[in-house]
mmCIF file of C-alpha atoms in Angstrom:
data_model
loop_
_atom_site.group_PDB
_atom_site.id
_atom_site.type_symbol
_atom_site.label_atom_id
_atom_site.label_comp_id
_atom_site.label_asym_id
_atom_site.label_seq_id
_atom_site.Cartn_x
_atom_site.Cartn_y
_atom_site.Cartn_z
ATOM 1 C CA UNK A 1 -4.565 20.988 -5.220
ATOM 2 C CA UNK A 2 -5.983 18.046 -3.265
ATOM 3 C CA UNK A 3 -4.365 15.474 -0.987
ATOM 4 C CA UNK A 4 -5.811 11.977 -0.856
ATOM 5 C CA UNK A 5 -5.564 9.333 1.871
ATOM 6 C CA UNK A 6 -6.999 5.832 1.480
ATOM 7 C CA UNK A 7 -8.089 3.602 4.349
ATOM 8 C CA UNK A 8 -10.146 0.499 4.983
ATOM 9 C CA UNK A 9 -7.932 -2.145 3.463
ATOM 10 C CA UNK A 10 -7.117 -5.380 5.202
ATOM 11 C CA UNK A 11 -7.258 -9.157 5.096
ATOM 12 C CA UNK A 12 -10.575 -10.809 4.238
ATOM 13 C CA UNK A 13 -11.666 -14.283 3.211
ATOM 14 C CA UNK A 14 -12.970 -15.003 -0.256
ATOM 15 C CA UNK A 15 -16.628 -14.058 -0.503
ATOM 16 C CA UNK A 16 -16.252 -11.348 2.101
ATOM 17 C CA UNK A 17 -16.628 -7.579 1.879
ATOM 18 C CA UNK A 18 -14.604 -4.455 2.543
ATOM 19 C CA UNK A 19 -15.322 -0.756 2.220
ATOM 20 C CA UNK A 20 -12.462 1.493 1.239
ATOM 21 C CA UNK A 21 -12.473 5.208 1.933
ATOM 22 C CA UNK A 22 -10.570 8.012 0.270
ATOM 23 C CA UNK A 23 -10.424 11.170 2.356
ATOM 24 C CA UNK A 24 -9.507 14.369 0.590
ATOM 25 C CA UNK A 25 -8.067 17.565 1.959
ATOM 26 C CA UNK A 26 -7.539 20.779 0.120
ATOM 27 C CA UNK A 27 -9.890 22.899 -1.828
ATOM 28 C CA UNK A 28 -12.590 22.095 -4.295
ATOM 29 C CA UNK A 29 -12.898 18.332 -3.766
ATOM 30 C CA UNK A 30 -16.416 18.445 -5.178
ATOM 31 C CA UNK A 31 -15.087 19.765 -8.476
ATOM 32 C CA UNK A 32 -12.924 16.713 -9.133
ATOM 33 C CA UNK A 33 -13.866 13.590 -10.964
ATOM 34 C CA UNK A 34 -12.555 10.629 -8.993
ATOM 35 C CA UNK A 35 -11.451 7.080 -9.575
ATOM 36 C CA UNK A 36 -10.199 3.894 -7.960
ATOM 37 C CA UNK A 37 -7.338 1.853 -9.347
ATOM 38 C CA UNK A 38 -5.493 -1.205 -8.111
ATOM 39 C CA UNK A 39 -2.083 -2.741 -8.593
ATOM 40 C CA UNK A 40 -1.160 -6.333 -7.882
ATOM 41 C CA UNK A 41 2.468 -7.420 -7.483
ATOM 42 C CA UNK A 42 4.232 -7.586 -10.825
ATOM 43 C CA UNK A 43 1.288 -6.097 -12.682
ATOM 44 C CA UNK A 44 0.400 -2.692 -14.038
ATOM 45 C CA UNK A 45 -1.983 -0.420 -12.230
ATOM 46 C CA UNK A 46 -5.490 -1.093 -13.515
ATOM 47 C CA UNK A 47 -8.735 0.819 -13.525
ATOM 48 C CA UNK A 48 -11.437 -0.243 -11.086
ATOM 49 C CA UNK A 49 -14.165 2.405 -11.074
ATOM 50 C CA UNK A 50 -14.793 6.101 -11.620
ATOM 51 C CA UNK A 51 -17.332 8.624 -10.410
ATOM 52 C CA UNK A 52 -18.288 12.067 -11.629
ATOM 53 C CA UNK A 53 -17.774 15.203 -9.560
ATOM 54 C CA UNK A 54 -21.432 15.207 -8.508
ATOM 55 C CA UNK A 55 -21.642 11.471 -7.900
ATOM 56 C CA UNK A 56 -24.410 11.180 -10.440
ATOM 57 C CA UNK A 57 -22.470 9.085 -12.931
ATOM 58 C CA UNK A 58 -20.316 6.036 -12.389
ATOM 59 C CA UNK A 59 -18.351 3.625 -14.538
ATOM 60 C CA UNK A 60 -16.805 0.259 -13.718
ATOM 61 C CA UNK A 61 -14.287 -2.123 -15.159
ATOM 62 C CA UNK A 62 -16.101 -5.195 -16.429
ATOM 63 C CA UNK A 63 -14.686 -7.543 -13.814
ATOM 64 C CA UNK A 64 -15.978 -5.310 -10.988
ATOM 65 C CA UNK A 65 -19.509 -4.756 -12.229
ATOM 66 C CA UNK A 66 -22.082 -6.106 -9.832
ATOM 67 C CA UNK A 67 -19.542 -6.619 -7.047
ATOM 68 C CA UNK A 68 -18.070 -3.156 -6.420
ATOM 69 C CA UNK A 69 -19.885 0.125 -5.814
ATOM 70 C CA UNK A 70 -18.237 3.529 -5.988
ATOM 71 C CA UNK A 71 -19.780 6.495 -4.215
ATOM 72 C CA UNK A 72 -18.832 9.857 -2.758
ATOM 73 C CA UNK A 73 -19.992 12.288 -0.110
ATOM 74 C CA UNK A 74 -18.894 15.760 -1.084
ATOM 75 C CA UNK A 75 -20.003 17.178 2.241
ATOM 76 C CA UNK A 76 -17.451 14.902 3.919
ATOM 77 C CA UNK A 77 -14.793 15.219 1.212
ATOM 78 C CA UNK A 78 -14.738 11.438 0.974
ATOM 79 C CA UNK A 79 -15.080 8.801 -1.718
ATOM 80 C CA UNK A 80 -15.858 5.148 -1.081
ATOM 81 C CA UNK A 81 -15.490 1.768 -2.724
ATOM 82 C CA UNK A 82 -17.759 -0.958 -1.397
ATOM 83 C CA UNK A 83 -16.357 -4.331 -2.419
ATOM 84 C CA UNK A 84 -18.496 -7.449 -2.103
ATOM 85 C CA UNK A 85 -17.984 -11.076 -3.114
ATOM 86 C CA UNK A 86 -14.247 -10.595 -2.985
ATOM 87 C CA UNK A 87 -11.999 -13.050 -4.786
ATOM 88 C CA UNK A 88 -8.319 -13.882 -4.281
ATOM 89 C CA UNK A 89 -7.595 -12.171 -7.606
ATOM 90 C CA UNK A 90 -8.842 -8.905 -6.092
ATOM 91 C CA UNK A 91 -5.712 -8.863 -3.914
ATOM 92 C CA UNK A 92 -3.843 -5.634 -4.680
ATOM 93 C CA UNK A 93 -2.947 -2.202 -3.425
ATOM 94 C CA UNK A 94 -5.928 0.054 -4.073
ATOM 95 C CA UNK A 95 -5.402 3.692 -4.971
ATOM 96 C CA UNK A 96 -7.771 6.609 -5.240
ATOM 97 C CA UNK A 97 -7.189 9.403 -7.710
ATOM 98 C CA UNK A 98 -8.598 12.794 -8.605
ATOM 99 C CA UNK A 99 -8.645 14.580 -11.919
ATOM 100 C CA UNK A 100 -10.550 16.722 -14.335
ATOM 101 C CA UNK A 101 -11.654 14.182 -16.942
ATOM 102 C CA UNK A 102 -15.093 12.664 -16.526
ATOM 103 C CA UNK A 103 -15.132 8.896 -15.893
ATOM 104 C CA UNK A 104 -11.525 8.501 -16.956
ATOM 105 C CA UNK A 105 -10.005 5.019 -17.044
ATOM 106 C CA UNK A 106 -6.323 5.753 -17.679
ATOM 107 C CA UNK A 107 -3.825 6.570 -14.942
ATOM 108 C CA UNK A 108 -2.512 9.443 -17.040
ATOM 109 C CA UNK A 109 -5.935 11.105 -16.888
ATOM 110 C CA UNK A 110 -5.633 11.707 -13.139
ATOM 111 C CA UNK A 111 -3.633 14.440 -11.487
ATOM 112 C CA UNK A 112 -3.588 13.469 -7.814
ATOM 113 C CA UNK A 113 -3.061 10.118 -6.124
ATOM 114 C CA UNK A 114 -3.205 8.657 -2.662
ATOM 115 C CA UNK A 115 -0.568 6.371 -1.194
ATOM 116 C CA UNK A 116 -2.695 3.232 -1.482
ATOM 117 C CA UNK A 117 -4.214 0.702 0.886
ATOM 118 C CA UNK A 118 -3.528 -3.041 0.794
ATOM 119 C CA UNK A 119 -6.388 -5.466 0.222
ATOM 120 C CA UNK A 120 -5.631 -9.149 0.641
ATOM 121 C CA UNK A 121 -8.237 -11.808 -0.093
ATOM 122 C CA UNK A 122 -7.481 -15.304 1.159
ATOM 123 C CA UNK A 123 -8.897 -18.427 -0.450
#
């Protein structure tokens, strides 16, 4: 089992950047495929990006390509999401997740979730 804690959210102006972190505790973090999701008020949770257990493969939702970068440091049990060129429509609670399916995009494919971190982008 793994416990996940997100951090790094906050308020930023449009065009700005933020880096989110997802710290994991528990055993075998490096064996899990990981992902980032987000949920805006009144909307369903949506896929943002995913990364393989080794970090060698990544996959992004179309609207995040070129702006967001997912990465992980297995030695630190931490995953990251670098977000650049932020837009007001990126405002949401961002969640990290861990699971066994490679580059999964559905919430049901992940077994463990963090509590989320709020990202607010002002115009």
